Structure formats: C-alpha cells, structure tokens
Short mmCIF file of C-alpha atoms and ligand atoms in Angstrom, two decimals:
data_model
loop_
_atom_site.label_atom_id
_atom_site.label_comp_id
_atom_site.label_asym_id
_atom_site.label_seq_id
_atom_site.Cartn_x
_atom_site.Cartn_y
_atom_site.Cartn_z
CA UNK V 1 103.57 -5.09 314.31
CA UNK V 2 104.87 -2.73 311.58
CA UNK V 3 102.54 -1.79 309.10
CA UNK V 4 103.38 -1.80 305.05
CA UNK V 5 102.87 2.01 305.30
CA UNK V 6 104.58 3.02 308.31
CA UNK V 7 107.89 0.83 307.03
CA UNK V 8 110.42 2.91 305.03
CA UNK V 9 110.76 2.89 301.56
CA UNK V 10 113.69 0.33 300.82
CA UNK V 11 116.87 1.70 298.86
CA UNK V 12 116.62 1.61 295.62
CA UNK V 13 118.18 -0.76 293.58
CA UNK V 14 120.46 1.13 291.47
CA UNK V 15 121.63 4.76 292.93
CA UNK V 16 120.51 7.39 289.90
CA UNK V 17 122.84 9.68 290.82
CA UNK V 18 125.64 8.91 288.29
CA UNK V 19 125.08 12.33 286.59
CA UNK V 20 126.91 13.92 289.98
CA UNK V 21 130.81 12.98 288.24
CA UNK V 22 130.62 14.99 285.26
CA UNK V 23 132.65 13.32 282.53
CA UNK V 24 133.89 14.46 279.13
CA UNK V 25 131.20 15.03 276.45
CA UNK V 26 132.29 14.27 272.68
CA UNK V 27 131.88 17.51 271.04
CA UNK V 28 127.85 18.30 268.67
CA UNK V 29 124.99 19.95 269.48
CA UNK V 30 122.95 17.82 272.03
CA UNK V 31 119.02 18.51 272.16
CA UNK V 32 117.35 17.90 275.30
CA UNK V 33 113.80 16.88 276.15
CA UNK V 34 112.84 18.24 279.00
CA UNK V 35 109.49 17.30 281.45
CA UNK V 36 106.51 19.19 280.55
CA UNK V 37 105.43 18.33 284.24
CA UNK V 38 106.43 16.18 286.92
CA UNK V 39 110.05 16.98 287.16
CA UNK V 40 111.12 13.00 287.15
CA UNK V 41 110.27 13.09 283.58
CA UNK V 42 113.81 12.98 282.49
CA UNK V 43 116.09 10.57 281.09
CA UNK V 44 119.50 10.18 283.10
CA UNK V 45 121.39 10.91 280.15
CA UNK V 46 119.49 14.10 279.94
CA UNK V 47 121.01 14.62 283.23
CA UNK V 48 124.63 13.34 282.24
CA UNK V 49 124.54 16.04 279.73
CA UNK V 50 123.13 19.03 281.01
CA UNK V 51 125.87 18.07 283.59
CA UNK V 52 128.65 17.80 281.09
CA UNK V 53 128.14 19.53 278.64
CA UNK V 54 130.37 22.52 277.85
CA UNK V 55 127.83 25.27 277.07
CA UNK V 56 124.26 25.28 278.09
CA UNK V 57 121.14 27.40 275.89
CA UNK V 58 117.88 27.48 276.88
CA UNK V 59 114.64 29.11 275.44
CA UNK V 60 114.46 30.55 279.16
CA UNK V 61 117.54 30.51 280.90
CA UNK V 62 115.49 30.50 284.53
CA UNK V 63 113.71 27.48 283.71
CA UNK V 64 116.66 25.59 283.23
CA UNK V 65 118.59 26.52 286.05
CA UNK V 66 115.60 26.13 287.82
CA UNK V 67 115.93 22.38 286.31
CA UNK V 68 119.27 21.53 286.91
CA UNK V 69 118.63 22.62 290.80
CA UNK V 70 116.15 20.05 291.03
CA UNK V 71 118.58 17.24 290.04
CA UNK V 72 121.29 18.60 291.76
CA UNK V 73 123.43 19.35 288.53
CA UNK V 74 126.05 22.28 289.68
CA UNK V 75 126.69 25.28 286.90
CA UNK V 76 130.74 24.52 287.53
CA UNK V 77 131.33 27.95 286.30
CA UNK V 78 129.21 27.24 283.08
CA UNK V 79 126.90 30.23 281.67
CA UNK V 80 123.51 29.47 280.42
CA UNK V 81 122.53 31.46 276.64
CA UNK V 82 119.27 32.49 276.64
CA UNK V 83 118.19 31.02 272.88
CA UNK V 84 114.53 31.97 271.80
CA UNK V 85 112.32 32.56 269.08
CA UNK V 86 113.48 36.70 269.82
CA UNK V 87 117.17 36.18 269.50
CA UNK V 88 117.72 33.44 267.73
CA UNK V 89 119.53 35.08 265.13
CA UNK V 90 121.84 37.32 267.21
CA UNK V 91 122.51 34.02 269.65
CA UNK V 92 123.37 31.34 266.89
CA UNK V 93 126.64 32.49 266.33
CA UNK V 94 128.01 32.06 269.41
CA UNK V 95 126.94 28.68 269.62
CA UNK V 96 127.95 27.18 266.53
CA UNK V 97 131.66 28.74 267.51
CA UNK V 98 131.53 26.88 270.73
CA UNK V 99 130.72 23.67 268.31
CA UNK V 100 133.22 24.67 265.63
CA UNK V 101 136.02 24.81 268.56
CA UNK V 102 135.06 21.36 269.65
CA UNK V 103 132.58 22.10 272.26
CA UNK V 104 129.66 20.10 273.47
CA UNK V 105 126.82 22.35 273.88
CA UNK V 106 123.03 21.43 275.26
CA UNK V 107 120.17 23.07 274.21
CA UNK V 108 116.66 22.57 276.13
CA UNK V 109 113.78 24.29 275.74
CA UNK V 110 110.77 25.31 278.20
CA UNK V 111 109.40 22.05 278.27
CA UNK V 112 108.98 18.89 276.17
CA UNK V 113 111.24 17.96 272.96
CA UNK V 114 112.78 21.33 271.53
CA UNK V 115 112.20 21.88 267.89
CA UNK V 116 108.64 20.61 268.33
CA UNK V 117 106.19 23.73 268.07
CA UNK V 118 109.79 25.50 270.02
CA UNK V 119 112.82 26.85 269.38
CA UNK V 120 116.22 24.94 267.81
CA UNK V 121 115.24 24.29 264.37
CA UNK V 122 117.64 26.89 262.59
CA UNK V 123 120.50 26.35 265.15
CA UNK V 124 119.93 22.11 264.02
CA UNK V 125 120.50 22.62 261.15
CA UNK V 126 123.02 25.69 260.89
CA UNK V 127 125.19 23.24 263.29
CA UNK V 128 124.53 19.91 260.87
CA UNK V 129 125.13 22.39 257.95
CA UNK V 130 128.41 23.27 259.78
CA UNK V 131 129.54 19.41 260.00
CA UNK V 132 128.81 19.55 263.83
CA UNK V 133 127.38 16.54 264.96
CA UNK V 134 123.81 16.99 265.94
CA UNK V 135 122.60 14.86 268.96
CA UNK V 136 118.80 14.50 269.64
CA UNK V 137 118.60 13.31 273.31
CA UNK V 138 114.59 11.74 273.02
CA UNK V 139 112.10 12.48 276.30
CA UNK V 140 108.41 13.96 276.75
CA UNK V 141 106.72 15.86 274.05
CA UNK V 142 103.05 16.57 275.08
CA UNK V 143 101.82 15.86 271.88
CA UNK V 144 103.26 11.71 272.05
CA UNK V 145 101.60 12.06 275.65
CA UNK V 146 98.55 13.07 274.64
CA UNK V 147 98.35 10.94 271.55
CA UNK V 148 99.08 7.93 274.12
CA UNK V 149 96.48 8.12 276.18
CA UNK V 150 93.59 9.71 273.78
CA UNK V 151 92.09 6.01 273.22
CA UNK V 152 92.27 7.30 269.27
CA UNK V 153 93.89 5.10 266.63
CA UNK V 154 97.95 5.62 267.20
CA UNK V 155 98.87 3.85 263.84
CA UNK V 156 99.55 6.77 261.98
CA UNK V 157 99.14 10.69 263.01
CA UNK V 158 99.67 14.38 262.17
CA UNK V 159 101.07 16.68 264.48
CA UNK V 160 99.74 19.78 263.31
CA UNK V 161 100.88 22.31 265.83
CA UNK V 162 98.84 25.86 267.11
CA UNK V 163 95.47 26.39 264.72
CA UNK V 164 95.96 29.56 262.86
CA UNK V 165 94.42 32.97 264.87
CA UNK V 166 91.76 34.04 262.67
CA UNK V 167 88.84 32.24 262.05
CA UNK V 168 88.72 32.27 258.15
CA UNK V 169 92.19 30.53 258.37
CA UNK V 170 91.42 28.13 260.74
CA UNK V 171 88.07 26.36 259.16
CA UNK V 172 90.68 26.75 255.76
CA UNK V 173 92.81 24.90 258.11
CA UNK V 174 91.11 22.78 259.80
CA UNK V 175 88.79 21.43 256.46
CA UNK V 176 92.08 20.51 255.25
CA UNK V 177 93.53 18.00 257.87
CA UNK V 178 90.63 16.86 258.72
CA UNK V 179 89.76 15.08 255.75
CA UNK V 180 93.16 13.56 255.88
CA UNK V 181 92.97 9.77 256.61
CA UNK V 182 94.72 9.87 260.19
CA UNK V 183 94.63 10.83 263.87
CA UNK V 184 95.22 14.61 264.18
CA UNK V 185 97.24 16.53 267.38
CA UNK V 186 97.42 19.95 267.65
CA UNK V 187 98.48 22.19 270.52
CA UNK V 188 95.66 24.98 271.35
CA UNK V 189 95.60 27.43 274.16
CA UNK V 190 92.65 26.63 276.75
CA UNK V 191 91.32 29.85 276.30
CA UNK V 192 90.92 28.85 272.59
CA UNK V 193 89.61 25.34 272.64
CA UNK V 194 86.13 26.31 273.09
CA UNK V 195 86.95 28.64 269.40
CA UNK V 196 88.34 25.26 267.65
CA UNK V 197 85.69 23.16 269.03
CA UNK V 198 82.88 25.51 267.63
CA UNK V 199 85.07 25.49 264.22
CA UNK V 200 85.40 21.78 264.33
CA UNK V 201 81.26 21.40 264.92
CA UNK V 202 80.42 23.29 261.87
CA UNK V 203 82.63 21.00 259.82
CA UNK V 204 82.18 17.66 261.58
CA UNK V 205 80.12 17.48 264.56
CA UNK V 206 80.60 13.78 264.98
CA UNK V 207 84.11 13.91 264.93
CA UNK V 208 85.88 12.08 268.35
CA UNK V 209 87.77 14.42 270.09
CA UNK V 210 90.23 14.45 273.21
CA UNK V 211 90.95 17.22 275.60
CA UNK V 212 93.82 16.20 277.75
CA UNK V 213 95.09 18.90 279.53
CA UNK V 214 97.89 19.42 282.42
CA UNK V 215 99.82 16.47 281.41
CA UNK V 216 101.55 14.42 283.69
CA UNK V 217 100.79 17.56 286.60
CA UNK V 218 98.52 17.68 289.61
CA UNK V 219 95.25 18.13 287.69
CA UNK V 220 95.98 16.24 284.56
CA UNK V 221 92.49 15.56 283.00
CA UNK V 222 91.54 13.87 280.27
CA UNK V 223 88.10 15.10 278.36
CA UNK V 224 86.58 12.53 275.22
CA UNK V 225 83.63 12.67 273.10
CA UNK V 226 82.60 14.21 270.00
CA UNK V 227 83.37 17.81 268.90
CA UNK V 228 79.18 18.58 269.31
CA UNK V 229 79.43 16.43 273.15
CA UNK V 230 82.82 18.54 274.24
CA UNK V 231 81.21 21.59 272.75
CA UNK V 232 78.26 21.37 275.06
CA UNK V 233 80.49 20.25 277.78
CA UNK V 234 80.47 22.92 280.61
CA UNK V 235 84.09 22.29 281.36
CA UNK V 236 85.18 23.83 278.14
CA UNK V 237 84.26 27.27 279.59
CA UNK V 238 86.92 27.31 281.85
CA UNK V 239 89.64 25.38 280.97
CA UNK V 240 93.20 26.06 282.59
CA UNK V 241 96.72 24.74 282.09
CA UNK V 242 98.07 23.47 278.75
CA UNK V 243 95.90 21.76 276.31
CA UNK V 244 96.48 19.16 273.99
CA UNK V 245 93.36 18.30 271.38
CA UNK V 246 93.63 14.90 269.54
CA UNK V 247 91.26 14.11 266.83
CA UNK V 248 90.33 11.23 265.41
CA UNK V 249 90.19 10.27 261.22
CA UNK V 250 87.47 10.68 259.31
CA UNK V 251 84.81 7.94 258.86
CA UNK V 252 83.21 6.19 255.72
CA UNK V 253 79.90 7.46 256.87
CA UNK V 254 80.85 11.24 257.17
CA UNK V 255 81.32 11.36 253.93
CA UNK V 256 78.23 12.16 251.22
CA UNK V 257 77.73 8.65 250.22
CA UNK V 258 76.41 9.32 246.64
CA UNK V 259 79.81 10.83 245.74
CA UNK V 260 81.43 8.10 247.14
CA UNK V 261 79.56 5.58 245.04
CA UNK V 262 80.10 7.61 241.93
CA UNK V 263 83.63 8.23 242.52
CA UNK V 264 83.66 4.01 243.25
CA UNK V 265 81.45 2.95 240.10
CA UNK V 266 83.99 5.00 238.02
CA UNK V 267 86.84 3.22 238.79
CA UNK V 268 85.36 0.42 238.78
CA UNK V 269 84.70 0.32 235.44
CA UNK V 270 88.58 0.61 234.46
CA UNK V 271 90.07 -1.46 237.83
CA UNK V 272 89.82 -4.16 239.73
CA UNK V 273 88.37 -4.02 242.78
CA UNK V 274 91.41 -3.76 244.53
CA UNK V 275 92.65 -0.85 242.99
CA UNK V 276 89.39 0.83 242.48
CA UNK V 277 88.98 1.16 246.55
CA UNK V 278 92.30 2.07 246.95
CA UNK V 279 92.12 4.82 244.45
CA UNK V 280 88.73 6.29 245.66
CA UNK V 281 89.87 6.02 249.63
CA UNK V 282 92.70 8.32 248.01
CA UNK V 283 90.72 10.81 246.37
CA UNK V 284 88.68 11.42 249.34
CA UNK V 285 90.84 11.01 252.56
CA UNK V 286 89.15 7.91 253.69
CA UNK V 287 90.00 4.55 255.17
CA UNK V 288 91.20 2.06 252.48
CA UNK V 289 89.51 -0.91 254.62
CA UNK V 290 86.04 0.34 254.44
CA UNK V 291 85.75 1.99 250.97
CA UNK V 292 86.96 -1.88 249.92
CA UNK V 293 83.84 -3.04 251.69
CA UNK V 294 81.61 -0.98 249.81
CA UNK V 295 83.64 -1.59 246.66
CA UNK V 296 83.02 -5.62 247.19
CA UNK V 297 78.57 -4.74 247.64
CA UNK V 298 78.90 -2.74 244.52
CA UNK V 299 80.77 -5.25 242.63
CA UNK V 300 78.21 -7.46 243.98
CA UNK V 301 80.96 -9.82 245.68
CA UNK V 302 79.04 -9.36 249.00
N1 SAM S 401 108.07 21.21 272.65
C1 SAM S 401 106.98 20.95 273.55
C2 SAM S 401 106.71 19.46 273.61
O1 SAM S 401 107.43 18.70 272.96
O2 SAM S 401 105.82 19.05 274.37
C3 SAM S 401 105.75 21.76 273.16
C4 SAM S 401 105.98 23.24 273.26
S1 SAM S 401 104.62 24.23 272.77
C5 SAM S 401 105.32 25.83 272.76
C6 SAM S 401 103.65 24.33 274.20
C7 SAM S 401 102.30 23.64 274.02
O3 SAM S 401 102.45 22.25 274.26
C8 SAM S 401 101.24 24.07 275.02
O4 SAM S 401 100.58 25.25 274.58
C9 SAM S 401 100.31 22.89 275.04
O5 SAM S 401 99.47 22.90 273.90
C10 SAM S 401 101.31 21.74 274.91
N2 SAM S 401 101.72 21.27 276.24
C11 SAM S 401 102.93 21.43 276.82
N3 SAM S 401 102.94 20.83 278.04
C12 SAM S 401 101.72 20.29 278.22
C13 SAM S 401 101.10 19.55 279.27
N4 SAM S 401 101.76 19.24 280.38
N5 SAM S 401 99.83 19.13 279.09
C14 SAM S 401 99.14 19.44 277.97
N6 SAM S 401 99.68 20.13 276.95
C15 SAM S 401 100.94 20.56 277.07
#
C-alpha cells in the first residue's frame, strides 16, 4: 500500500507558467514588488511584466537577474539599468526617454515594494509629471508583513521608516510618534534594535513591542513583549537578518492622569461630553474610546 507521503504530488490545477509567451506591454512605468524572502512571493503579473516589459531597472541589477532566473523569465536581448539611491539622477533620463518613446519599462527594487524606505520615488513622479502612465504592480513589503502578524491593533498605523542615527534625534523622534494614537512600524538594523529598545524604555517601558525578523525566510522569528521584557531579552544581543519593530499605541494609563483630568474638566465646562473626550484624546494622542470613559465618571454619568 502507497503511503500519502511516498505518492507524488498531483499536477497542479492551473499551469503558472503563462509568463513564458511574452506579450505586448501598454507603454508607463510599471513598479514591481518583489519577495523579501521566499522567492514564490510574487504575483504572476509581476512575472508577466518583468517578462514583457521593454526596459528593465533595478536598485541592483544582480538581484534581479538573479530573480528572473528563478522564474525562468529570459533577458530576450533586454539590458537591465542599474537605478539606485547613487545614480538616480544620472539614470532617470534614460528612462523617462524609453517612456516618452512609448516604452514599457519595470522597475524593482532589492526586495519588497520599491518606493517604500527604497529607491523610485523621483523617477514616479518625474514619469507621472511627464504624462507617462505610472503602474504600481502591489506584492510584499516587510513592513505590511510584519504589521500582519505582530498581534498589535492593524486599524490604523504609521510606517515610520529607519530611526534617525544619533541618539538625541532619535528619543526627539521617537517621543514624537509615540504619543501618536496608532500602531507604529519602523525598519531598524538588528545591530541597532537593542539602541531603540533602550531609547524606547526610557520613554515608555510598558510599551508592547514586536521583533519579527527574517520574514517569510528560514529563521523567520517573531519576538513580543514590552520594550523593558525585549530589552532584558537575551536574544536582542545577537540578532541577525532584517528586522522589523512594530509598536503598539499609547494607553490611557501611560499618560499622567492629573493632566488628563484637568485637560477633561476644562472642556467640560464649555462641551458636551462628547466633544469634550474627543477634544482631550486629541490634545494628548490618546484613544477617543477610553478618554470618553473617564469623561462619563467625571461627568458623573457612570
Ligand atoms: N521596500 C522594502 C519593503 O517594501 O519591504 C523595504 C526596503 S528597506 C531598504 C529594507 C528594510 O526592510 C530592512 O532593513 C528591514 O528593516 C526590512 N526588511 C526587508 N525584508 C525583511 C524581512 N524579510 N524580514 C524583516 N524585515 C525585512
């Protein structure tokens, strides 16, 4: 008798290898998401573009190739521009004439959605400024990933990209968003995250916080608990791979509850309850929902 493991895997339904024919591409700029791991990670019409498009950019012209090999999408004769952060300004040109001739050109970056903390944000909108039609072709982005599976309130967030380098500017920084009234994302190096952690402690030890690191690779790990828990957290010391922190809003109770109440009993001498919540939770980066509680015991409705 055969078992279920040692039978072959059946054919798949539908063949995904329609990218192979490469057909004509209308002419705009078409921006690529790209995996930022496991190679499957993108769309096929991804691959029906990198396939048919006219011109191909890259941020690294190695990594792409190195892309298209995997999937089996053939050069034909096409070059690949190398379009980064370094040359952006000498390489635009050349691609907005391939789109002002009617070309289709693809742009991808190293991994994830370009534009986002990458490349292709001046050559967007030179192109759109140029009447080219500008194409965003959706796919990973580490920070949706890690946002996804944090466990942190997904509602409404604030991708705040790298923390600033020096440590004056980041607790500047940081102090900032995080008394903003939603889940924060930001991209940190894994040499740093122990640095940001230590920042984020001194300003809000309580805070929830998410490590998630190597996303969708091999040794994808996901790290939770306050700043003070991941701060103590021997894994922090030697963190590899790419790192994603998510961070959740603030709370009622982080905040110095004798302001609060002053900053409520004001307005609620001029407002209506209503009004006077939503105008404190305002002035003070804090969830509408629970500053209305408070308003209701003060207004002794509760
Ligand atoms: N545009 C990309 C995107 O949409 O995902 C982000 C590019 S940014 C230059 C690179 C940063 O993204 C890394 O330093 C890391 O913070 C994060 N990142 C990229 N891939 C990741 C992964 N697989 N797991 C965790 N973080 C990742």
């Amino acid at each position: 008798m055969t078992s279920r493991s040692d039978r072959p895997d059946p054919e798949p339904a539908v063949r995904l290898t329609a990218h192979v024919e490469a057909a004509r591409l209308p002419a705009g700029l078409y921006l690529v998401a790209t995996p930022i791991g496991a190679a499957r990670d993108i769309t096929l019409r991804a691959l029906d573009v990198l396939n048919s498009a006219d011109l191909l950019a890259a941020e690294d012209t190695r990594v792409l190739r190195h892309l298209m090999d995997i999937h089996g999408i053939p050069l034909r004769g096409r070059r690949i521009l190398a379009y980064h952060d370094h040359n952006g300004d000498r390489a635009r040109p050349a691609l907005l004439a391939a789109l002002a001739d009617g070309g289709s050109v693809a742009y991808c970056s190293d991994a994830g959605t370009p534009l986002v903390a990458d490349p292709g944000y001046r050559l967007a909108l030179d192109a759109a400024l140029a009447g080219a039609r500008v194409h965003a072709l959706p796919g990973p982005s580490a920070a949706l990933a890690a946002l996804s599976l944090s466990g942190l309130p997904s509602d409404r967030f604030l991708f705040l990209g790298f923390p600033p380098p020096t440590k004056a500017a980041r607790q500047i920084w940081l102090r900032q968003w995080l008394a903003v009234d939603t889940t924060l994302i930001l991209f940190e190096s894994p040499r740093r995250v122990n640095r940001t952690l230590d920042d984020l402690c001194e300003i809000d030890p309580n805070r929830l916080t998410v490590v998630a690191r190597e996303l969708t690779k091999k040794f994808e790990e996901v790290i939770r608990g306050t700043a003070a828990e991941l701060q103590a957290d021997p894994r922090m010391e030697a963190l590899k791979g790419e790192v994603v922190m998510v961070i959740d809003r603030p709370g009622v109770q982080e905040v110095d509850q004798d302001r609060l109440r002053q900053v409520l009993a004001a307005h609620l001498a001029t407002m209506s309850i209503k009004d006077a919540a939503r105008e404190a939770a305002q002035e003070l980066g804090l969830p509408k929902r629970e500053v209305y509680q408070l308003a209701l015991e003060l207004a002794g409705q509760k």
